[in-house]
C-alpha cells in the first residue's frame, strides 16, 4: 500500500532527559531543607519588620484553606495533562462544582453536596473529553468553550433554582444559594492550645514553627484532609501502578502506547473525567467549606491559578502542592490585614532578587543580573518609602507571584511530551 | 488563480449553521425541561430583534464585539492564545479615558490622541506576555490570565479620588474625568437612537486585518508560523520576533475595543464600564473562524442574542438563558468545524486517491498498447 506512505510519520521517540542533563530531582531531605529555609526566611522577616501575622496560626490556617481549592484544580490539571490533554476548562468545571455542590448541599447534607459537586465537575470533564479526544478539537479552544458554557449554564439555573420557593425563603437569590450545613472540622486536642501558647511568645523561629504547625492542626475541615489524601493517592496511582504508567504514556507518546496495546482514547477519557471530578471537588470546597453558599463568580479564576500551580510544580504532585501552598499563602494575605504582611514580604523579595542578581553576575549573564539588581533596588525603595501596600495590590499578589515564579522557572520545566497535541487512533501506522 | 470549490464553501457554511441549529435545539430542551414553552420564546426574540431600535442596539454592540473578535483572531491565526484581551482593553480604555479627560484639545487632535493612547497601552500590556513567552518560555495562556487580574487591580487602585478618579456631582459614582464635548465621536443620526460612528473604524480595522493577513508578506509569515513554527523558522522567519509583533498588534486592536463605548456612549471610565468583552471576543473569533466577515456575523449574532433575550425577561422567561445559548453555540461550533475539517480532508484524500488510480490505470493501458 503506497497510499499510507503519505500519512504523517510518527514523531521520534522522546529523548530521555533524566540524569545530569536535566534538573536533578529533589529528594525528600532536600525538600525538607527548602521548607526549613523558607520558614527561617519568614521568621527573619517577621522578627525584623514586626509583621507578626506572616507566620501566625491564623494566616497559615487561612493559607491552607485557600490552597485546597487551588491544589485540587491543579490536581485535576495534572491528571488531564499527564494523559496529554490540556485542560483550561478547569475553571468551568470548578464553577459546576460550586453550583452543584451548593445545590445538593443546602437541600440534603453537605457530603451529598460534595458528591454532587464532583459529579458536576465530571460532567464538564466528559464534555471536554468528547470534544478533544473524540472530535479532536484544539484543547485550549474546547476548554474556553466549556468555561463559557459552564458560566452561562450556572447563571441560568441559579436564578431558576435558588430564587424560587423554599430556596428563596431560606436566603437564596439569583446569584447565590441558601446556606448549607457545616462540614466537620477537626482540631487535634491539646496540641493546638500548646502550640498557640508558644506562638504568643514571638520567639525567633520557634514561635514561627509553632504557628505554622498550629495552623495546620487547628480547625482543619475533613474535606481538606480528603484533599491531602487525594494528593497522595494521585502520586501513588500515577507513578506506582501499571495503570498510571499507561496513562502517562498516553501523554508522552500516544503512538508508542497504542503500539503496545494501550487503548489511548479510553485512558484519555478516564483522565479527563477524573480531572473534572477533582476540579468539581475544588469547587465544592469553595461553596461548602470556604463560604457555605454558592456565589456567582465565586471561583475567581482559581481554576486558572490551579493550572499555573501545576505548571510551577513541573507537572508533579509534590511541586504542585508547593505551588498551591504558595498561591494559597498569597491569597490568604489578602483576607487578613494583608497590607502590612505583604509590605513585610517585600523585604524578602528584595533579598531574593539581590541574591539572584549576584548569582547571575557571578555566572557572567550581566543583562539579567543588572535587571534583577535594578528591580531589587526599586522594590527596596518602595519598601522603605511606604508603610503598607494598598489593598488592590494585595489582591493582585497571587497573580504577580505566579508571573514572577513562572518567568523565573518556566524554562526548567518539562511538560509531558505529547501534551496538548491532537491524537487520532491509528495515526502512527 | 484559486479554483473555486463550491462544495468546500458549502461545507464552510454548513458548520456554523449546524452548530446554531443544535444550540437552539439544546436551548429548547433546557427551556422545556424547566417547564417553559421554548418556541414562543424564540418567536419573541426574533420579533423583537428585528425592530429598528433593536437593529441600532445590535449594530452598536457588534461594533465592540467585532473589534474584540479581531484582536483575538490576530493571535489565533498564529496559534497564540491571547486570553488577555479582556485586561488589555480595560486598561487601555481606562488610561485613554484618563488622558482624554485631562486634556481639552480640538477634537481632530484629541480623538486620535485618545485612540492612540488606548492602542499603545493595550499593545504594551499584551507585549509583556509576548516578551515573557519568547525570553522566559512562559505560556501566553497563563501569563495573559494573570495580567487580566493585575489590570483589574491597577484600575481599582488608580480609579480613586485623589488619584485618577473623579467623584460626580451626586457624590455616588467615581469615574475618570469626563471627556470634553470636543472628543465625542460622530454618530449616524438614525432614529430612534443613533448608530455609533465608531462602526466605521471597526470596518476599517476589519479591512486592514484582511489585507494584512492575506495580501502582505507579514501576513503570510504570520500564518506560516501559525501552521508550523519549525517550517517558518526554516524558511527564514524570525519566529520570536513574530510572536512579539503579533502580540503587540493583538493588544493594539484590543485597545480599540473599549473605544466605541468610551467615545460614543459613556465618555468616561467608571465602575460600570462593560467588562468581560475579551472573553466574548474569543467566542466570536471561534465562531467566525478568524475570518473578517465570519467575525462580523458572529458579532452581530451575539448582539442579536443579547437583545432578544433581554426582551424575554418581560415575557416570563429568564434573560440569563442567553449564557446557555451562547455557550452551547461556541461548543457546538468548535466541534462542528473539526468534524467538517475531517470530512473535507477525507474527501480530498479519496479524490486524490481516485485520480492517482485513474492515472495508473491509464499508464498501464498505454503500456499494453505500446507493447
PDB file of N, CA, C and O in Angstrom, chain A residues 113-166:
ATOM      1  N   UNK A 113     -23.584  17.097  48.916  1.00  0.00           N
ATOM      2  CA  UNK A 113     -23.185  18.246  48.107  1.00  0.00           C
ATOM      3  C   UNK A 113     -21.820  18.026  47.487  1.00  0.00           C
ATOM      4  O   UNK A 113     -21.608  18.303  46.304  1.00  0.00           O
ATOM      5  N   UNK A 114     -20.904  17.518  48.310  1.00  0.00           N
ATOM      6  CA  UNK A 114     -19.555  17.245  47.797  1.00  0.00           C
ATOM      7  C   UNK A 114     -19.638  16.282  46.627  1.00  0.00           C
ATOM      8  O   UNK A 114     -19.035  16.496  45.566  1.00  0.00           O
ATOM      9  N   UNK A 115     -20.453  15.235  46.815  1.00  0.00           N
ATOM     10  CA  UNK A 115     -20.613  14.238  45.764  1.00  0.00           C
ATOM     11  C   UNK A 115     -21.185  14.886  44.499  1.00  0.00           C
ATOM     12  O   UNK A 115     -20.695  14.652  43.384  1.00  0.00           O
ATOM     13  N   UNK A 116     -22.206  15.713  44.689  1.00  0.00           N
ATOM     14  CA  UNK A 116     -22.836  16.366  43.540  1.00  0.00           C
ATOM     15  C   UNK A 116     -21.834  17.279  42.838  1.00  0.00           C
ATOM     16  O   UNK A 116     -21.803  17.353  41.601  1.00  0.00           O
ATOM     17  N   UNK A 117     -21.013  17.961  43.633  1.00  0.00           N
ATOM     18  CA  UNK A 117     -20.006  18.838  43.034  1.00  0.00           C
ATOM     19  C   UNK A 117     -19.034  18.042  42.183  1.00  0.00           C
ATOM     20  O   UNK A 117     -18.690  18.445  41.066  1.00  0.00           O
ATOM     21  N   UNK A 118     -18.609  16.890  42.714  1.00  0.00           N
ATOM     22  CA  UNK A 118     -17.675  16.055  41.956  1.00  0.00           C
ATOM     23  C   UNK A 118     -18.327  15.605  40.650  1.00  0.00           C
ATOM     24  O   UNK A 118     -17.735  15.681  39.572  1.00  0.00           O
ATOM     25  N   UNK A 119     -19.601  15.173  40.758  1.00  0.00           N
ATOM     26  CA  UNK A 119     -20.282  14.693  39.549  1.00  0.00           C
ATOM     27  C   UNK A 119     -20.444  15.832  38.545  1.00  0.00           C
ATOM     28  O   UNK A 119     -20.224  15.654  37.337  1.00  0.00           O
ATOM     29  N   UNK A 120     -20.789  17.011  39.049  1.00  0.00           N
ATOM     30  CA  UNK A 120     -20.919  18.159  38.152  1.00  0.00           C
ATOM     31  C   UNK A 120     -19.626  18.419  37.400  1.00  0.00           C
ATOM     32  O   UNK A 120     -19.614  18.609  36.186  1.00  0.00           O
ATOM     33  N   UNK A 121     -18.518  18.405  38.142  1.00  0.00           N
ATOM     34  CA  UNK A 121     -17.224  18.615  37.500  1.00  0.00           C
ATOM     35  C   UNK A 121     -16.920  17.524  36.492  1.00  0.00           C
ATOM     36  O   UNK A 121     -16.386  17.774  35.404  1.00  0.00           O
ATOM     37  N   UNK A 122     -17.289  16.274  36.848  1.00  0.00           N
ATOM     38  CA  UNK A 122     -17.024  15.157  35.940  1.00  0.00           C
ATOM     39  C   UNK A 122     -17.790  15.323  34.637  1.00  0.00           C
ATOM     40  O   UNK A 122     -17.280  14.981  33.568  1.00  0.00           O
ATOM     41  N   UNK A 123     -19.030  15.845  34.736  1.00  0.00           N
ATOM     42  CA  UNK A 123     -19.794  16.081  33.506  1.00  0.00           C
ATOM     43  C   UNK A 123     -19.049  17.070  32.618  1.00  0.00           C
ATOM     44  O   UNK A 123     -18.962  16.873  31.393  1.00  0.00           O
ATOM     45  N   UNK A 124     -18.512  18.124  33.235  1.00  0.00           N
ATOM     46  CA  UNK A 124     -17.714  19.083  32.466  1.00  0.00           C
ATOM     47  C   UNK A 124     -16.520  18.384  31.830  1.00  0.00           C
ATOM     48  O   UNK A 124     -16.190  18.618  30.668  1.00  0.00           O
ATOM     49  N   UNK A 125     -15.881  17.503  32.614  1.00  0.00           N
ATOM     50  CA  UNK A 125     -14.725  16.774  32.098  1.00  0.00           C
ATOM     51  C   UNK A 125     -15.118  15.879  30.931  1.00  0.00           C
ATOM     52  O   UNK A 125     -14.412  15.804  29.923  1.00  0.00           O
ATOM     53  N   UNK A 126     -16.279  15.229  31.073  1.00  0.00           N
ATOM     54  CA  UNK A 126     -16.752  14.351  29.998  1.00  0.00           C
ATOM     55  C   UNK A 126     -16.928  15.139  28.707  1.00  0.00           C
ATOM     56  O   UNK A 126     -16.506  14.718  27.629  1.00  0.00           O
ATOM     57  N   UNK A 127     -17.514  16.319  28.839  1.00  0.00           N
ATOM     58  CA  UNK A 127     -17.732  17.188  27.680  1.00  0.00           C
ATOM     59  C   UNK A 127     -16.391  17.528  27.020  1.00  0.00           C
ATOM     60  O   UNK A 127     -16.252  17.491  25.789  1.00  0.00           O
ATOM     61  N   UNK A 128     -15.423  17.867  27.859  1.00  0.00           N
ATOM     62  CA  UNK A 128     -14.095  18.232  27.351  1.00  0.00           C
ATOM     63  C   UNK A 128     -13.465  17.027  26.645  1.00  0.00           C
ATOM     64  O   UNK A 128     -12.837  17.172  25.598  1.00  0.00           O
ATOM     65  N   UNK A 129     -13.665  15.841  27.241  1.00  0.00           N
ATOM     66  CA  UNK A 129     -13.093  14.639  26.636  1.00  0.00           C
ATOM     67  C   UNK A 129     -13.744  14.352  25.294  1.00  0.00           C
ATOM     68  O   UNK A 129     -13.061  14.023  24.323  1.00  0.00           O
ATOM     69  N   UNK A 130     -15.072  14.498  25.225  1.00  0.00           N
ATOM     70  CA  UNK A 130     -15.756  14.253  23.950  1.00  0.00           C
ATOM     71  C   UNK A 130     -15.198  15.191  22.886  1.00  0.00           C
ATOM     72  O   UNK A 130     -14.859  14.775  21.776  1.00  0.00           O
ATOM     73  N   UNK A 131     -15.086  16.474  23.243  1.00  0.00           N
ATOM     74  CA  UNK A 131     -14.639  17.455  22.256  1.00  0.00           C
ATOM     75  C   UNK A 131     -13.190  17.206  21.842  1.00  0.00           C
ATOM     76  O   UNK A 131     -12.868  17.218  20.654  1.00  0.00           O
ATOM     77  N   UNK A 132     -12.308  16.974  22.828  1.00  0.00           N
ATOM     78  CA  UNK A 132     -10.887  16.920  22.483  1.00  0.00           C
ATOM     79  C   UNK A 132     -10.452  15.543  22.006  1.00  0.00           C
ATOM     80  O   UNK A 132      -9.658  15.436  21.084  1.00  0.00           O
ATOM     81  N   UNK A 133     -10.962  14.495  22.648  1.00  0.00           N
ATOM     82  CA  UNK A 133     -10.466  13.159  22.306  1.00  0.00           C
ATOM     83  C   UNK A 133     -11.218  12.600  21.108  1.00  0.00           C
ATOM     84  O   UNK A 133     -10.621  12.197  20.114  1.00  0.00           O
ATOM     85  N   UNK A 134     -12.554  12.610  21.175  1.00  0.00           N
ATOM     86  CA  UNK A 134     -13.315  12.017  20.081  1.00  0.00           C
ATOM     87  C   UNK A 134     -13.276  12.893  18.841  1.00  0.00           C
ATOM     88  O   UNK A 134     -13.054  12.420  17.736  1.00  0.00           O
ATOM     89  N   UNK A 135     -13.501  14.214  19.044  1.00  0.00           N
ATOM     90  CA  UNK A 135     -13.604  15.072  17.869  1.00  0.00           C
ATOM     91  C   UNK A 135     -12.306  15.795  17.535  1.00  0.00           C
ATOM     92  O   UNK A 135     -12.215  16.459  16.512  1.00  0.00           O
ATOM     93  N   UNK A 136     -11.309  15.731  18.407  1.00  0.00           N
ATOM     94  CA  UNK A 136     -10.023  16.327  18.078  1.00  0.00           C
ATOM     95  C   UNK A 136     -10.015  17.848  18.030  1.00  0.00           C
ATOM     96  O   UNK A 136      -9.210  18.450  17.340  1.00  0.00           O
ATOM     97  N   UNK A 137     -10.914  18.493  18.788  1.00  0.00           N
ATOM     98  CA  UNK A 137     -10.907  19.952  18.860  1.00  0.00           C
ATOM     99  C   UNK A 137      -9.656  20.395  19.615  1.00  0.00           C
ATOM    100  O   UNK A 137      -9.192  19.688  20.518  1.00  0.00           O
ATOM    101  N   UNK A 138      -9.110  21.547  19.238  1.00  0.00           N
ATOM    102  CA  UNK A 138      -7.957  22.086  19.967  1.00  0.00           C
ATOM    103  C   UNK A 138      -8.288  22.189  21.452  1.00  0.00           C
ATOM    104  O   UNK A 138      -9.359  22.668  21.820  1.00  0.00           O
ATOM    105  N   UNK A 139      -7.362  21.741  22.297  1.00  0.00           N
ATOM    106  CA  UNK A 139      -7.672  21.610  23.717  1.00  0.00           C
ATOM    107  C   UNK A 139      -7.998  22.942  24.373  1.00  0.00           C
ATOM    108  O   UNK A 139      -8.889  23.037  25.209  1.00  0.00           O
ATOM    109  N   UNK A 140      -7.252  23.974  24.009  1.00  0.00           N
ATOM    110  CA  UNK A 140      -7.489  25.264  24.659  1.00  0.00           C
ATOM    111  C   UNK A 140      -8.825  25.841  24.218  1.00  0.00           C
ATOM    112  O   UNK A 140      -9.595  26.364  25.022  1.00  0.00           O
ATOM    113  N   UNK A 141      -9.132  25.687  22.940  1.00  0.00           N
ATOM    114  CA  UNK A 141     -10.409  26.203  22.434  1.00  0.00           C
ATOM    115  C   UNK A 141     -11.568  25.501  23.122  1.00  0.00           C
ATOM    116  O   UNK A 141     -12.512  26.144  23.603  1.00  0.00           O
ATOM    117  N   UNK A 142     -11.488  24.183  23.205  1.00  0.00           N
ATOM    118  CA  UNK A 142     -12.564  23.446  23.867  1.00  0.00           C
ATOM    119  C   UNK A 142     -12.682  23.880  25.325  1.00  0.00           C
ATOM    120  O   UNK A 142     -13.798  24.051  25.848  1.00  0.00           O
ATOM    121  N   UNK A 143     -11.541  24.067  25.978  1.00  0.00           N
ATOM    122  CA  UNK A 143     -11.569  24.477  27.384  1.00  0.00           C
ATOM    123  C   UNK A 143     -12.251  25.823  27.564  1.00  0.00           C
ATOM    124  O   UNK A 143     -13.079  25.995  28.463  1.00  0.00           O
ATOM    125  N   UNK A 144     -11.923  26.764  26.687  1.00  0.00           N
ATOM    126  CA  UNK A 144     -12.551  28.088  26.785  1.00  0.00           C
ATOM    127  C   UNK A 144     -14.051  27.962  26.563  1.00  0.00           C
ATOM    128  O   UNK A 144     -14.860  28.571  27.276  1.00  0.00           O
ATOM    129  N   UNK A 145     -14.426  27.122  25.572  1.00  0.00           N
ATOM    130  CA  UNK A 145     -15.851  26.936  25.299  1.00  0.00           C
ATOM    131  C   UNK A 145     -16.554  26.382  26.532  1.00  0.00           C
ATOM    132  O   UNK A 145     -17.669  26.808  26.880  1.00  0.00           O
ATOM    133  N   UNK A 146     -15.899  25.453  27.217  1.00  0.00           N
ATOM    134  CA  UNK A 146     -16.527  24.870  28.408  1.00  0.00           C
ATOM    135  C   UNK A 146     -16.660  25.910  29.520  1.00  0.00           C
ATOM    136  O   UNK A 146     -17.670  25.961  30.227  1.00  0.00           O
ATOM    137  N   UNK A 147     -15.652  26.770  29.647  1.00  0.00           N
ATOM    138  CA  UNK A 147     -15.755  27.830  30.650  1.00  0.00           C
ATOM    139  C   UNK A 147     -16.946  28.733  30.371  1.00  0.00           C
ATOM    140  O   UNK A 147     -17.694  29.100  31.286  1.00  0.00           O
ATOM    141  N   UNK A 148     -17.120  29.096  29.100  1.00  0.00           N
ATOM    142  CA  UNK A 148     -18.239  29.973  28.735  1.00  0.00           C
ATOM    143  C   UNK A 148     -19.564  29.256  29.007  1.00  0.00           C
ATOM    144  O   UNK A 148     -20.495  29.814  29.599  1.00  0.00           O
ATOM    145  N   UNK A 149     -19.619  27.987  28.609  1.00  0.00           N
ATOM    146  CA  UNK A 149     -20.854  27.224  28.769  1.00  0.00           C
ATOM    147  C   UNK A 149     -21.198  27.041  30.248  1.00  0.00           C
ATOM    148  O   UNK A 149     -22.350  27.233  30.653  1.00  0.00           O
ATOM    149  N   UNK A 150     -20.192  26.691  31.059  1.00  0.00           N
ATOM    150  CA  UNK A 150     -20.461  26.435  32.473  1.00  0.00           C
ATOM    151  C   UNK A 150     -20.978  27.698  33.151  1.00  0.00           C
ATOM    152  O   UNK A 150     -21.918  27.655  33.959  1.00  0.00           O
ATOM    153  N   UNK A 151     -20.385  28.829  32.792  1.00  0.00           N
ATOM    154  CA  UNK A 151     -20.826  30.092  33.389  1.00  0.00           C
ATOM    155  C   UNK A 151     -22.269  30.397  32.997  1.00  0.00           C
ATOM    156  O   UNK A 151     -23.112  30.726  33.837  1.00  0.00           O
ATOM    157  N   UNK A 152     -22.561  30.233  31.686  1.00  0.00           N
ATOM    158  CA  UNK A 152     -23.917  30.516  31.217  1.00  0.00           C
ATOM    159  C   UNK A 152     -24.931  29.594  31.872  1.00  0.00           C
ATOM    160  O   UNK A 152     -25.984  30.035  32.348  1.00  0.00           O
ATOM    161  N   UNK A 153     -24.600  28.331  31.933  1.00  0.00           N
ATOM    162  CA  UNK A 153     -25.487  27.323  32.481  1.00  0.00           C
ATOM    163  C   UNK A 153     -25.796  27.585  33.955  1.00  0.00           C
ATOM    164  O   UNK A 153     -26.949  27.601  34.378  1.00  0.00           O
ATOM    165  N   UNK A 154     -24.738  27.825  34.745  1.00  0.00           N
ATOM    166  CA  UNK A 154     -24.978  28.009  36.180  1.00  0.00           C
ATOM    167  C   UNK A 154     -25.703  29.321  36.454  1.00  0.00           C
ATOM    168  O   UNK A 154     -26.533  29.387  37.354  1.00  0.00           O
ATOM    169  N   UNK A 155     -25.393  30.358  35.663  1.00  0.00           N
ATOM    170  CA  UNK A 155     -26.091  31.630  35.887  1.00  0.00           C
ATOM    171  C   UNK A 155     -27.593  31.445  35.682  1.00  0.00           C
ATOM    172  O   UNK A 155     -28.410  31.952  36.457  1.00  0.00           O
ATOM    173  N   UNK A 156     -27.946  30.694  34.617  1.00  0.00           N
ATOM    174  CA  UNK A 156     -29.360  30.489  34.318  1.00  0.00           C
ATOM    175  C   UNK A 156     -30.035  29.660  35.401  1.00  0.00           C
ATOM    176  O   UNK A 156     -31.074  30.037  35.947  1.00  0.00           O
ATOM    177  N   UNK A 157     -29.424  28.554  35.744  1.00  0.00           N
ATOM    178  CA  UNK A 157     -30.088  27.667  36.699  1.00  0.00           C
ATOM    179  C   UNK A 157     -30.043  28.206  38.125  1.00  0.00           C
ATOM    180  O   UNK A 157     -30.915  27.887  38.932  1.00  0.00           O
ATOM    181  N   UNK A 158     -29.042  29.024  38.436  1.00  0.00           N
ATOM    182  CA  UNK A 158     -29.025  29.624  39.772  1.00  0.00           C
ATOM    183  C   UNK A 158     -30.260  30.490  39.950  1.00  0.00           C
ATOM    184  O   UNK A 158     -30.919  30.466  40.996  1.00  0.00           O
ATOM    185  N   UNK A 159     -30.593  31.239  38.910  1.00  0.00           N
ATOM    186  CA  UNK A 159     -31.770  32.097  39.013  1.00  0.00           C
ATOM    187  C   UNK A 159     -33.034  31.254  39.129  1.00  0.00           C
ATOM    188  O   UNK A 159     -33.964  31.600  39.854  1.00  0.00           O
ATOM    189  N   UNK A 160     -33.023  30.140  38.408  1.00  0.00           N
ATOM    190  CA  UNK A 160     -34.217  29.296  38.386  1.00  0.00           C
ATOM    191  C   UNK A 160     -34.382  28.527  39.690  1.00  0.00           C
ATOM    192  O   UNK A 160     -35.492  28.362  40.193  1.00  0.00           O
ATOM    193  N   UNK A 161     -33.306  28.036  40.240  1.00  0.00           N
ATOM    194  CA  UNK A 161     -33.394  27.113  41.373  1.00  0.00           C
ATOM    195  C   UNK A 161     -33.192  27.785  42.723  1.00  0.00           C
ATOM    196  O   UNK A 161     -33.678  27.291  43.730  1.00  0.00           O
ATOM    197  N   UNK A 162     -32.455  28.863  42.765  1.00  0.00           N
ATOM    198  CA  UNK A 162     -32.147  29.460  44.069  1.00  0.00           C
ATOM    199  C   UNK A 162     -33.041  30.646  44.363  1.00  0.00           C
ATOM    200  O   UNK A 162     -32.964  31.235  45.438  1.00  0.00           O
ATOM    201  N   UNK A 163     -33.846  31.044  43.396  1.00  0.00           N
ATOM    202  CA  UNK A 163     -34.628  32.258  43.596  1.00  0.00           C
ATOM    203  C   UNK A 163     -36.110  31.949  43.720  1.00  0.00           C
ATOM    204  O   UNK A 163     -36.943  32.829  43.608  1.00  0.00           O
ATOM    205  N   UNK A 164     -36.456  30.679  43.919  1.00  0.00           N
ATOM    206  CA  UNK A 164     -37.869  30.323  43.957  1.00  0.00           C
ATOM    207  C   UNK A 164     -38.170  29.507  45.211  1.00  0.00           C
ATOM    208  O   UNK A 164     -37.287  28.855  45.769  1.00  0.00           O
ATOM    209  N   UNK A 165     -39.440  29.553  45.607  1.00  0.00           N
ATOM    210  CA  UNK A 165     -39.963  28.683  46.645  1.00  0.00           C
ATOM    211  C   UNK A 165     -39.140  28.652  47.916  1.00  0.00           C
ATOM    212  O   UNK A 165     -38.749  29.686  48.460  1.00  0.00           O
ATOM    213  N   UNK A 166     -38.837  27.429  48.324  1.00  0.00           N
ATOM    214  CA  UNK A 166     -38.178  27.231  49.610  1.00  0.00           C
ATOM    215  C   UNK A 166     -36.773  27.833  49.629  1.00  0.00           C
ATOM    216  O   UNK A 166     -36.329  28.391  50.626  1.00  0.00           O
TER     217      UNK A 166
END
